[in-house]
mmCIF file of C-alpha atoms in Angstrom:
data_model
loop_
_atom_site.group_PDB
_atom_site.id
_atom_site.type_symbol
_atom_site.label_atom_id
_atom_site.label_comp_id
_atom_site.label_asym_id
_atom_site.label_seq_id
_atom_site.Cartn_x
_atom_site.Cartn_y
_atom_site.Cartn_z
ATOM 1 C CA UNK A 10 0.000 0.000 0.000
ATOM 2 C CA UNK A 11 3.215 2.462 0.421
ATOM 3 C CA UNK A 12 3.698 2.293 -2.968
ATOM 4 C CA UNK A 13 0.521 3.842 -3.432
ATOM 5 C CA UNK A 14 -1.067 5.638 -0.058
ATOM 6 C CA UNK A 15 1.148 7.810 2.529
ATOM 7 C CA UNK A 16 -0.254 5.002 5.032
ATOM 8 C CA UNK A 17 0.460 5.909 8.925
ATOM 9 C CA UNK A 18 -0.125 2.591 11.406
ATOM 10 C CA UNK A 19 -2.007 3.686 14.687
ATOM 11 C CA UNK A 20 -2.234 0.750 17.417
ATOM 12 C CA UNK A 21 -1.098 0.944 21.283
ATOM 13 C CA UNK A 22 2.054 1.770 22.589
ATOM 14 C CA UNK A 23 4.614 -1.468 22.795
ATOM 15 C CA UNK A 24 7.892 -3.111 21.039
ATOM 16 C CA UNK A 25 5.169 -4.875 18.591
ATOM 17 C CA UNK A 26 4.052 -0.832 16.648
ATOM 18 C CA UNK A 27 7.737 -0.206 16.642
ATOM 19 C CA UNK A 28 8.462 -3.309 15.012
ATOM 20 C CA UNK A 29 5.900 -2.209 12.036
ATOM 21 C CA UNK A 30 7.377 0.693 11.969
ATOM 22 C CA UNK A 31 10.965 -1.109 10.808
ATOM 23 C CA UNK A 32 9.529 -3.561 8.859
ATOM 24 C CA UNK A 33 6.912 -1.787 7.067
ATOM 25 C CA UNK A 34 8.872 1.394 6.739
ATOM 26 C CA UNK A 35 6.119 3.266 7.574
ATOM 27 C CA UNK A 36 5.197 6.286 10.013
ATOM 28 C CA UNK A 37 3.345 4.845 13.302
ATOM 29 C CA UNK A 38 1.507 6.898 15.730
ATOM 30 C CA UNK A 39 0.868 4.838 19.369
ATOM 31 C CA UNK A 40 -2.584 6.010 21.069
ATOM 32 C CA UNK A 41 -3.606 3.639 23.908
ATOM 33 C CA UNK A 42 -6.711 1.170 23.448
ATOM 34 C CA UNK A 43 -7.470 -1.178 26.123
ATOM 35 C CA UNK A 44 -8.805 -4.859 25.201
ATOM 36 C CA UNK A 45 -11.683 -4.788 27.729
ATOM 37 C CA UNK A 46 -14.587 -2.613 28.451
ATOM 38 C CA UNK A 47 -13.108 0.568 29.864
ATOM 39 C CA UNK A 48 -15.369 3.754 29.115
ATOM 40 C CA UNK A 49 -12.887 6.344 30.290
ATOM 41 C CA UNK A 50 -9.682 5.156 28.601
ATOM 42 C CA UNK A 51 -11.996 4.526 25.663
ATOM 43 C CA UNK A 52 -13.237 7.745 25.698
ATOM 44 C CA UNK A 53 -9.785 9.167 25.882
ATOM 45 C CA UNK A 54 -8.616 7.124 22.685
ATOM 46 C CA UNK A 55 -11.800 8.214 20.655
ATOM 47 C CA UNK A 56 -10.578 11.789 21.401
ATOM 48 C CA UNK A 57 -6.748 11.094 21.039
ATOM 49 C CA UNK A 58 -8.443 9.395 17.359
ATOM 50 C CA UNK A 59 -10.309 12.200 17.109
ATOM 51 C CA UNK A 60 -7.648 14.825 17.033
ATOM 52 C CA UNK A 61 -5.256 12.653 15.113
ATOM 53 C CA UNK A 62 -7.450 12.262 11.947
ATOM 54 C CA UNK A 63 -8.547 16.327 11.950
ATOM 55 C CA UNK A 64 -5.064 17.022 11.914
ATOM 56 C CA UNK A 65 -4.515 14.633 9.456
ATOM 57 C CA UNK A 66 -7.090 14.473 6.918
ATOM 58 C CA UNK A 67 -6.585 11.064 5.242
ATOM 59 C CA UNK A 68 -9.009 9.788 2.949
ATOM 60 C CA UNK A 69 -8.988 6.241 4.563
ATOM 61 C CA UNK A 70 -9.132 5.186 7.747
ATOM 62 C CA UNK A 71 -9.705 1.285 8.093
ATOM 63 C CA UNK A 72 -9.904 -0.407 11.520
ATOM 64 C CA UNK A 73 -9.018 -3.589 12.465
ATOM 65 C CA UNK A 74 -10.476 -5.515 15.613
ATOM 66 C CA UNK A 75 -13.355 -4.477 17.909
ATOM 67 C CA UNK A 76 -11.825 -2.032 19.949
ATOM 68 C CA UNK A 77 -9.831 -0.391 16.871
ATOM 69 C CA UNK A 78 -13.092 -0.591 15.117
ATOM 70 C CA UNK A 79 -15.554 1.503 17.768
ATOM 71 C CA UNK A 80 -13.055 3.878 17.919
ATOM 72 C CA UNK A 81 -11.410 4.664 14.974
ATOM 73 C CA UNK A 82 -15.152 4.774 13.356
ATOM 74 C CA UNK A 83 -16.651 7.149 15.414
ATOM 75 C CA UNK A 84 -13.222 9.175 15.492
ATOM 76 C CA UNK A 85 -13.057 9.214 11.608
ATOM 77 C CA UNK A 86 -17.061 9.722 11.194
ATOM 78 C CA UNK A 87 -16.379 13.103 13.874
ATOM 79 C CA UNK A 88 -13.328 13.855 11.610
ATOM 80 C CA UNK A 89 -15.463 13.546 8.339
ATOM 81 C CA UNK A 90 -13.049 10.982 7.330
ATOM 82 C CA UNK A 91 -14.887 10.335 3.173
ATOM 83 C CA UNK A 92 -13.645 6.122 3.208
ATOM 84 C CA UNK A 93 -14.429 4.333 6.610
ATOM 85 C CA UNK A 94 -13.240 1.118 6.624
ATOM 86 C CA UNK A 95 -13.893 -1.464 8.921
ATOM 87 C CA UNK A 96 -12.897 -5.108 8.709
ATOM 88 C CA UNK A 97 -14.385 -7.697 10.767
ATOM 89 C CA UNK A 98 -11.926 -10.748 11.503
ATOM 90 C CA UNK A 99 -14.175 -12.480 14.144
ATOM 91 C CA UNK A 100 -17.008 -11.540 16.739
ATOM 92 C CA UNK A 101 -16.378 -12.258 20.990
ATOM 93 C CA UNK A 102 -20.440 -11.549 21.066
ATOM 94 C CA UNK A 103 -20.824 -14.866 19.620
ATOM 95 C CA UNK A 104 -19.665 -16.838 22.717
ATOM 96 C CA UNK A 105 -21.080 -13.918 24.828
ATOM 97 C CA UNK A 106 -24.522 -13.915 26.393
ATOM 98 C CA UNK A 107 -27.225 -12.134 28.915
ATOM 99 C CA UNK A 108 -26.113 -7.909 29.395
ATOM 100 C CA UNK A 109 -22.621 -8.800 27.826
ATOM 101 C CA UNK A 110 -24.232 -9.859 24.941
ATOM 102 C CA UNK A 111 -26.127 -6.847 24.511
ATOM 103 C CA UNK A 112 -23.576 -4.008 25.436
ATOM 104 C CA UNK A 113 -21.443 -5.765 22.736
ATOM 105 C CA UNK A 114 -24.091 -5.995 19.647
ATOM 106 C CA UNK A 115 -24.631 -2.309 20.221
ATOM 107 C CA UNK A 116 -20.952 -1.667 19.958
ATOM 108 C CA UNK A 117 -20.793 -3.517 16.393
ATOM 109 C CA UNK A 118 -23.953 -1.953 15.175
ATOM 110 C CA UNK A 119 -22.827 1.397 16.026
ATOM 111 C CA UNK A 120 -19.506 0.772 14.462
ATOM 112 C CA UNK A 121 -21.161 -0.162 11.281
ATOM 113 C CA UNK A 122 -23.108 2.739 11.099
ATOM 114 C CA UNK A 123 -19.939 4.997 11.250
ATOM 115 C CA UNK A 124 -18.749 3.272 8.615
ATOM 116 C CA UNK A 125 -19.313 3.320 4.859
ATOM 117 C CA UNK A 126 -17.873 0.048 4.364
ATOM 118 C CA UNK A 127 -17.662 -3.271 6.097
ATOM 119 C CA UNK A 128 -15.240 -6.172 5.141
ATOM 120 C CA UNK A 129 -16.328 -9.070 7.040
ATOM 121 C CA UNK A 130 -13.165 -11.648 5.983
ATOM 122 C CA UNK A 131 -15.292 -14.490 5.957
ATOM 123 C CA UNK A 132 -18.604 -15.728 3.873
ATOM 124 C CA UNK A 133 -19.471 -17.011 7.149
ATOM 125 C CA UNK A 134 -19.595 -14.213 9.217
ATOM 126 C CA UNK A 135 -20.951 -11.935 6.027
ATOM 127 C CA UNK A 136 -23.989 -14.662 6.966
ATOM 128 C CA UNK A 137 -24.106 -14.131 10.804
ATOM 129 C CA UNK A 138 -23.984 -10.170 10.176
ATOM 130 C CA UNK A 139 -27.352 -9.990 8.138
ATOM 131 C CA UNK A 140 -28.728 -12.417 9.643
ATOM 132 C CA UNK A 141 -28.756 -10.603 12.522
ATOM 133 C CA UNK A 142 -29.885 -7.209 11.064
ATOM 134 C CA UNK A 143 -26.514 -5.436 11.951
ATOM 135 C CA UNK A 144 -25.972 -3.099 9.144
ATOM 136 C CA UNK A 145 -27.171 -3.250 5.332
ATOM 137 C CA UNK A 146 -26.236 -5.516 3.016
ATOM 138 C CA UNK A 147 -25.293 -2.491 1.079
ATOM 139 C CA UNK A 148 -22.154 -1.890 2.934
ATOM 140 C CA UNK A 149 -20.760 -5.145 3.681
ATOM 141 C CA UNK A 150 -18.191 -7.232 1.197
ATOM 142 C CA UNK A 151 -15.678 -10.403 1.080
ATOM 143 C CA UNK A 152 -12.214 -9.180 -0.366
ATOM 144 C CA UNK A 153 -11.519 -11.903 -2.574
ATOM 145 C CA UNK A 154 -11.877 -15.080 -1.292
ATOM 146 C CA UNK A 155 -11.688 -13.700 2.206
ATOM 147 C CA UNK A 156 -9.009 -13.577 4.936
ATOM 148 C CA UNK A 157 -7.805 -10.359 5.573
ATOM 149 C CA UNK A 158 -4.352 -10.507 4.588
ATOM 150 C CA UNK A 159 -3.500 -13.940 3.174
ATOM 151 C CA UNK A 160 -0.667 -15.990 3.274
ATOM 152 C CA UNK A 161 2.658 -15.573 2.220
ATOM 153 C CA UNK A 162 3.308 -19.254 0.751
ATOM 154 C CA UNK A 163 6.733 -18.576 -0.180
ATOM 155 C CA UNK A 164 7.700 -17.755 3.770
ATOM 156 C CA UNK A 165 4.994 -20.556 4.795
ATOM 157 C CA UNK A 166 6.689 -23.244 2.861
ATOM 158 C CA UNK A 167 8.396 -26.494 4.109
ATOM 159 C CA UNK A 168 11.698 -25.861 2.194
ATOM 160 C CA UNK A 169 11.969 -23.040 4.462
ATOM 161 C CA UNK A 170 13.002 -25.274 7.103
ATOM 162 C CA UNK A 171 16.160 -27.537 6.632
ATOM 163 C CA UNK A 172 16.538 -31.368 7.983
ATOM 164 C CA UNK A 173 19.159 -30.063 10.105
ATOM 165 C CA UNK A 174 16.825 -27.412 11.934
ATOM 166 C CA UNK A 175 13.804 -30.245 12.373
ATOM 167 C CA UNK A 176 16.288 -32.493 13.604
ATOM 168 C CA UNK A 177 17.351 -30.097 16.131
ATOM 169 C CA UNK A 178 14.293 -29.135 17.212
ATOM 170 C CA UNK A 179 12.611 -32.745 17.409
ATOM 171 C CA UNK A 180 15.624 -33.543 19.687
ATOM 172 C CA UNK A 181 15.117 -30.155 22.218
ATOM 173 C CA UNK A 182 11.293 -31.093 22.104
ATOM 174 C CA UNK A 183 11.561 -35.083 22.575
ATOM 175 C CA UNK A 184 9.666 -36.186 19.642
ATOM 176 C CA UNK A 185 10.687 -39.445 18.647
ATOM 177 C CA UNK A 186 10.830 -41.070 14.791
ATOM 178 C CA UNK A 187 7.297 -42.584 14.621
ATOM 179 C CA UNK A 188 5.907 -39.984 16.688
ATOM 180 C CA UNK A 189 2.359 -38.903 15.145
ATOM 181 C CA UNK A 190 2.572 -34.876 16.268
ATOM 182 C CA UNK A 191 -0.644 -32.801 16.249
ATOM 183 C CA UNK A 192 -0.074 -29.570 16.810
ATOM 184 C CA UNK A 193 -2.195 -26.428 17.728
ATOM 185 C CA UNK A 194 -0.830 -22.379 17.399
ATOM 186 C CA UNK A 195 -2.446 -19.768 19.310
ATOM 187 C CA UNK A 196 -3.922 -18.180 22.862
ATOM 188 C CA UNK A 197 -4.207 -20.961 25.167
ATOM 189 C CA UNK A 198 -8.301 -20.160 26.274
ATOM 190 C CA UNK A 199 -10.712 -22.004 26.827
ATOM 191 C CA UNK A 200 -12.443 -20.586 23.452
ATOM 192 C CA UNK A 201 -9.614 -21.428 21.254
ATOM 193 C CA UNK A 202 -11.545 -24.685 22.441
ATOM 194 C CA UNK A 203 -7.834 -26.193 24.569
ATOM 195 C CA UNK A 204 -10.350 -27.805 27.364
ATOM 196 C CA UNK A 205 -12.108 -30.534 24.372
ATOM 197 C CA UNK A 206 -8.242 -30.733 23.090
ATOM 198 C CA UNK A 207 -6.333 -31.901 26.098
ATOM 199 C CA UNK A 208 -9.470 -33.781 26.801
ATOM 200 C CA UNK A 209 -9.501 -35.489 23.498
ATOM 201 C CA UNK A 210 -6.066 -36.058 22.717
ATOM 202 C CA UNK A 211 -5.729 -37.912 26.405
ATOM 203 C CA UNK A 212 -8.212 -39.877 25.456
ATOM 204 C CA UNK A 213 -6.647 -41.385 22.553
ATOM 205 C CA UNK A 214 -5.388 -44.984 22.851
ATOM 206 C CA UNK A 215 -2.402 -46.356 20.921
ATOM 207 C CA UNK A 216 -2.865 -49.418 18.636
ATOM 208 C CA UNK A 217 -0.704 -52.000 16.863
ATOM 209 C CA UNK A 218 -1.222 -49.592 13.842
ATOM 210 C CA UNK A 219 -1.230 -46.286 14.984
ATOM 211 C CA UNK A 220 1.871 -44.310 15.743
ATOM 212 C CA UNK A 221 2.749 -42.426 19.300
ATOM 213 C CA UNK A 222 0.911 -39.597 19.727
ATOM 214 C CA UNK A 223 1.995 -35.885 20.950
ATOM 215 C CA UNK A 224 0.459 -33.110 20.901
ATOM 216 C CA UNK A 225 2.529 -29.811 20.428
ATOM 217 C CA UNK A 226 0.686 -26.079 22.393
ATOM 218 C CA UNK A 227 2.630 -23.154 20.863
ATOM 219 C CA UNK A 228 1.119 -20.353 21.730
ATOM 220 C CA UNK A 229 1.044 -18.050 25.539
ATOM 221 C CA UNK A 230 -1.431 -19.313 28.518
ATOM 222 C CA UNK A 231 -3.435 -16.408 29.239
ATOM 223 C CA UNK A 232 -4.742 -16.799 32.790
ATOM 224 C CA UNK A 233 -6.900 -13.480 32.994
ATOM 225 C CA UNK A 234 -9.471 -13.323 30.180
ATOM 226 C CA UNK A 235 -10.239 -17.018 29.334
ATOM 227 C CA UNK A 236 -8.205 -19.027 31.538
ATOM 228 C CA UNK A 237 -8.345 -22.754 30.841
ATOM 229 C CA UNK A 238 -10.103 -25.839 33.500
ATOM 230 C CA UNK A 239 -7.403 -26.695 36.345
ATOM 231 C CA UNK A 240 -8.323 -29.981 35.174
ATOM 232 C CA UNK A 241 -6.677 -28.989 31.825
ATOM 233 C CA UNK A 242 -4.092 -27.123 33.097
ATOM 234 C CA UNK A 243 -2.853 -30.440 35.435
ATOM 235 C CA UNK A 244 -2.973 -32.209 31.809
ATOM 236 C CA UNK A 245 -0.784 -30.147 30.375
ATOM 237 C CA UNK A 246 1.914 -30.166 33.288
ATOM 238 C CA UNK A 247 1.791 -33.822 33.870
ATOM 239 C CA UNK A 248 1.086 -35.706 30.727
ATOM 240 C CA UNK A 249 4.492 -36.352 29.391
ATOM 241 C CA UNK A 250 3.144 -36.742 25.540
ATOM 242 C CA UNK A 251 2.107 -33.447 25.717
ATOM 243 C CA UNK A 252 4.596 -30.483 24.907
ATOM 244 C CA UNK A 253 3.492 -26.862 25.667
ATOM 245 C CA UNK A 254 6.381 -24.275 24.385
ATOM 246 C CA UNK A 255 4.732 -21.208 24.889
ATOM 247 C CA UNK A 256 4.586 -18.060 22.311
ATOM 248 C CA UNK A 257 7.363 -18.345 19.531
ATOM 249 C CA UNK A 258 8.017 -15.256 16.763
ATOM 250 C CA UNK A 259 8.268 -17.684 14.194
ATOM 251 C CA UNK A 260 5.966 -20.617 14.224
ATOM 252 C CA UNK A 261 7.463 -22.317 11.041
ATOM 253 C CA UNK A 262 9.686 -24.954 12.201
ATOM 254 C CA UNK A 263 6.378 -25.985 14.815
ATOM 255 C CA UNK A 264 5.003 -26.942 11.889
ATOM 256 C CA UNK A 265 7.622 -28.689 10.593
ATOM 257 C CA UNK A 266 8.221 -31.183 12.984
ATOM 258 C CA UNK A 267 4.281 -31.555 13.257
ATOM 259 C CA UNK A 268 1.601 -33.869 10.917
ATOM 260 C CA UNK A 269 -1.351 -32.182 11.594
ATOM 261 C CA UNK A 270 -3.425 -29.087 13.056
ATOM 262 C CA UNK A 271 -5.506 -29.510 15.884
ATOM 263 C CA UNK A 272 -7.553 -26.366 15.475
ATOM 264 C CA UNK A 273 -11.063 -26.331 17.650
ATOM 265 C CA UNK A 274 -11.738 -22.849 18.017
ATOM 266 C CA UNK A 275 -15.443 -21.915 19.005
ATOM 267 C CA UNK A 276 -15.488 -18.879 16.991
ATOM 268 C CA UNK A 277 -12.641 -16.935 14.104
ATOM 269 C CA UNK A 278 -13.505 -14.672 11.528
ATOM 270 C CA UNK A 279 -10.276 -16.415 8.633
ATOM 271 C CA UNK A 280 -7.972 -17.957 11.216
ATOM 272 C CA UNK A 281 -4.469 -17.223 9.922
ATOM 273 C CA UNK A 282 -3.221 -20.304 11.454
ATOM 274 C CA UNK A 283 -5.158 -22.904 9.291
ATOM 275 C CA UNK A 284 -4.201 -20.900 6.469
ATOM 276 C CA UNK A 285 -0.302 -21.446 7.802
ATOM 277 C CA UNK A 286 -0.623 -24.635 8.189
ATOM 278 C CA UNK A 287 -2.204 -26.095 5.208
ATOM 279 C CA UNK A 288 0.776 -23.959 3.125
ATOM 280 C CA UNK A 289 3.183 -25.517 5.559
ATOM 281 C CA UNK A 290 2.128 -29.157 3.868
ATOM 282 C CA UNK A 291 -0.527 -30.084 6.925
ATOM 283 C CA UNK A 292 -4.014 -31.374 7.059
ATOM 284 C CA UNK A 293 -6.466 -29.754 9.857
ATOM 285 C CA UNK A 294 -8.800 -30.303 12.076
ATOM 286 C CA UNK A 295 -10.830 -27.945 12.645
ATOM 287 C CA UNK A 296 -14.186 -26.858 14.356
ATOM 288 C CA UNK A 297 -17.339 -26.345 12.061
ATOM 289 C CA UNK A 298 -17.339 -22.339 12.440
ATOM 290 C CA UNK A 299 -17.083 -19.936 9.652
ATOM 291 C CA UNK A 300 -13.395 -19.520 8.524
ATOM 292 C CA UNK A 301 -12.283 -22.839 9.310
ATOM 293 C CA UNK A 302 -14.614 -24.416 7.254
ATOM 294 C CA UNK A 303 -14.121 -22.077 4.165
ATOM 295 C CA UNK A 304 -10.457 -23.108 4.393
ATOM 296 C CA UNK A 305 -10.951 -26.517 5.183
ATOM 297 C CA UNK A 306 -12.992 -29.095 2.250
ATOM 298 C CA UNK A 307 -13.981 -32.068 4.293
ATOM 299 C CA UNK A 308 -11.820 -35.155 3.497
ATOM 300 C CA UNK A 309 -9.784 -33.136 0.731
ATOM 301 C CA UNK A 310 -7.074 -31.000 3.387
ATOM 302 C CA UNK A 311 -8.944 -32.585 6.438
ATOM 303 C CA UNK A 312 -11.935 -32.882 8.541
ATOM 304 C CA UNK A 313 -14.295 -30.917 10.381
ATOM 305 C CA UNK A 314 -15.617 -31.086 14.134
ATOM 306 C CA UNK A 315 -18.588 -30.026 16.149
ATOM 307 C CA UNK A 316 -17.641 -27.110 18.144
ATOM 308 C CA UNK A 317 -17.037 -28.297 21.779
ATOM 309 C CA UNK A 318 -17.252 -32.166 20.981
ATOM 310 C CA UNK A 319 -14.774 -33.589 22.501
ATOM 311 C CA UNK A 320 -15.665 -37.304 21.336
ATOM 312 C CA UNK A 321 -15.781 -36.187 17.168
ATOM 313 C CA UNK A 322 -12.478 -34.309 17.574
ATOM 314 C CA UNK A 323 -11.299 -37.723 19.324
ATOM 315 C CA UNK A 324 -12.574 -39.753 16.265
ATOM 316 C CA UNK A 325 -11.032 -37.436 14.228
ATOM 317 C CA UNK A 326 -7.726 -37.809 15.097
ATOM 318 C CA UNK A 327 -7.707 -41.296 15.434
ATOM 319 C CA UNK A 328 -8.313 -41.173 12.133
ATOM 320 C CA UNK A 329 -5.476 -38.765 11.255
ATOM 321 C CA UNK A 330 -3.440 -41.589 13.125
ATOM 322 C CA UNK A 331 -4.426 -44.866 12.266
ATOM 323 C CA UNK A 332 -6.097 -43.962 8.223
ATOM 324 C CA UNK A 333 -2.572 -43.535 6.450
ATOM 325 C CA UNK A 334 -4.356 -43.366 3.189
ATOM 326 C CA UNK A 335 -6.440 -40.968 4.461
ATOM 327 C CA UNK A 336 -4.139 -38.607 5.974
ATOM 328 C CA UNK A 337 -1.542 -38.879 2.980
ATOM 329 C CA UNK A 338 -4.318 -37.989 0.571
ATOM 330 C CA UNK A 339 -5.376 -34.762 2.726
ATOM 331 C CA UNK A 340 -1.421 -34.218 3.841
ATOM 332 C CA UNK A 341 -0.955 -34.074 -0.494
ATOM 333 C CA UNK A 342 -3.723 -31.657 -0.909
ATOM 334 C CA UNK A 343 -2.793 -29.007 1.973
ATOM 335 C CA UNK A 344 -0.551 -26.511 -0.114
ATOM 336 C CA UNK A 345 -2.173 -26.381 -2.922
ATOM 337 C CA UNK A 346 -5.543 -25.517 -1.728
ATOM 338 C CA UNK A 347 -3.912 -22.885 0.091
ATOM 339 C CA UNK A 348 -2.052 -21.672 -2.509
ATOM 340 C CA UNK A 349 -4.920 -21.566 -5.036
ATOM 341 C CA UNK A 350 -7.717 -19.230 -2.925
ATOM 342 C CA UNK A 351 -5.415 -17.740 -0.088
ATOM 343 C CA UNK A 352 -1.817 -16.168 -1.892
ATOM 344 C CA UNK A 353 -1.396 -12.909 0.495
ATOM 345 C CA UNK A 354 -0.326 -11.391 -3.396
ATOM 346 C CA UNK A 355 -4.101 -11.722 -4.662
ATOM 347 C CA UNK A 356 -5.664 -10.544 -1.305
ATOM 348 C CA UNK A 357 -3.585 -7.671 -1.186
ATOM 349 C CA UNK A 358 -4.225 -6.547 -4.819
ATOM 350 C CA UNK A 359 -8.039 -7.083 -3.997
ATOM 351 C CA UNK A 360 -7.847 -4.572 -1.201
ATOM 352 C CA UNK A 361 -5.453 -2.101 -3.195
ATOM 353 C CA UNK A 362 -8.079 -2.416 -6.560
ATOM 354 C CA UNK A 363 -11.245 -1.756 -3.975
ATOM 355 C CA UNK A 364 -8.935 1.422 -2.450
ATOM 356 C CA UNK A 365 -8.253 2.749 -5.502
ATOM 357 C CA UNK A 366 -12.527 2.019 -6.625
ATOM 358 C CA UNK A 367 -13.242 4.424 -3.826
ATOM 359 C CA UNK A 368 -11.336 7.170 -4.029
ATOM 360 C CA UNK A 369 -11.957 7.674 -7.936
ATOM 361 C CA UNK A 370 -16.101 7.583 -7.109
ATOM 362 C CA UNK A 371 -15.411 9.927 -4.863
ATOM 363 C CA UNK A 372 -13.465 12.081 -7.273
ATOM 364 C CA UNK A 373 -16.052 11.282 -9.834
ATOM 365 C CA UNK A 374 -18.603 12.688 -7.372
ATOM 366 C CA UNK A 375 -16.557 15.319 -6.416
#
């Protein structure tokens, strides 16, 4: 987009916006905005927003997340911002319920009505957005085939990682030849659904012709929003087939030394990670929400779950383990159906082509 837009990146303060800043070469500007429900800071952030964008005056603004979304909407709709773009990658309401619920459908509605578009990155939650009346179908589109940013499959790739590195990290993580590794990437919370996977993978029982099963947790515990059962939590600690590395920058050579996702999230918007994985060479398994099971074909790149079944996740990977015709055929297929619907290159030129749409209407208007 910097070949195109003067683009300035506004997110919280921390070593992550300065990071963008280097590797995007671009100009960042920090303004605090708190995860949870906090009326004052928010209100402090819409006005920081606010003030930012007047002095400013970009023709764009597009949001990212709930909390980005609420306020950089209202902020640019104050600011008489012309383009206000909002992309929805996933809805907490959907797992919320009672007053929660509530407070939290009027904060999406109203950020939909400050804006004059909405890119839900998902056919799926395009669905659960008019079905539940929360802004026109006028101002809501898929970029391409969704996602919101693609995949890179020439940094996702398995020649990225050599023998040597796999080797290396088998050894460090104890995973044996023969080992069968499932693998899951991302917040461990109990609505990434971790309870129904430590449940299901100790429930799995080794045959004469399955292989030894591990499963591999990359990703940070978080203890405060979500936190997982104690029951869980002892499973993790104790069961010596289970490895749990915590968060890693680069996720890559997880995948390497892995066979298959183990992906039952209650609710995404695109999940990145199943889009990683499949371009890293792995089948999925994956909970029947939207996202996951736009990405994933059942019985082509893997198979779909029940959300919060912990007995089909369990049949399903048995069958990962003990079907090796099955799992070769979906193992074969991963990349490619990646590659074909999901290359970052084509997203990116589908958000750059609907840019460019709306500043010449405007200037047509104009």
């Amino acid at each position: 987009m910097s070949n195109h837009f003067e683009v300035i990146g506004v997110s919280s303060h921390g070593k992550e916006l300065d990071e963008v800043k280097n590797d995007e070469n671009i100009e960042v500007i920090p303004i605090d905005m708190s995860r949870q429900m906090t009326p004052v800071k928010d209100m402090k952030s819409l006005w920081s927003t606010y003030r930012l964008l007047k002095k400013e005056k970009p023709q764009i603004v597009h949001t990212h997340t709930p909390k980005a979304g609420i306020v950089g909407m209202l902020a640019a709709k104050m600011a008489g911002v012309p383009h206000r773009l909002h992309t929805v990658a996933g809805l907490p309401l959907m797992e919320a319920t009672g007053t929660k619920r509530k407070i939290l459908e009027f904060v999406e509605k109203l950020t939909y009505a400050s804006a004059t578009k909405v890119y839900p990155n998902s056919q799926g939650l395009f669905d659960f957005i008019l079905e539940h009346n929360y802004t026109d179908k006028y101002k809501l589109k898929v970029i391409g085939n969704g996602s919101s940013n693609g995949i890179d499959t020439s940094f996702f790739s398995p020649g990225q990682i050599t023998d040597t590195q796999k080797e290396l990290l088998k050894k460090e993580l104890k995973i044996e030849a023969g080992d069968f590794v499932f693998v899951f990437v991302g917040r461990l919370v109990g609505d990434k659904g971790i309870n129904e996977l430590v449940n299901a993978f100790s429930g799995l029982k080794n045959t004469e012709n399955s292989k030894r099963a591990k499963l591999l947790l990359v990703g940070p515990l978080e203890e405060d929003l979500d936190p997982l059962h104690p029951d869980t939590l002892n499973e993790i600690k104790n069961n010596p087939d289970i490895i749990s590395v915590g968060f890693q920058r680069d996720v890559r050579p997880y995948f390497a030394v892995s066979d298959a996702l183990a992906f039952p999230s209650y609710r995404e918007g695109f999940p990145n990670v199943v889009m990683q994985a499949g371009a890293m060479g792995l089948p999925s398994i994956v909970s029947n929400i939207n996202g996951c099971n736009e990405i994933i074909i059942e019985d082509q790149n893997g198979i779909i779950v029940p959300v919060k079944n912990t007995e089909k996740l369990k049949e399903a990977m048995e069958r990962m383990l003990t079907d090796t015709g099955y799992y070769d055929r979906s193992r074969m297929n991963a990349r490619e159906m990646i590659q074909s619907r999901y290359e970052q290159s084509v997203v990116w030129e589908a958000l750059l082509g609907e840019y460019h749409k709306l500043v010449k209407e405007r200037e047509y208007r104009v």
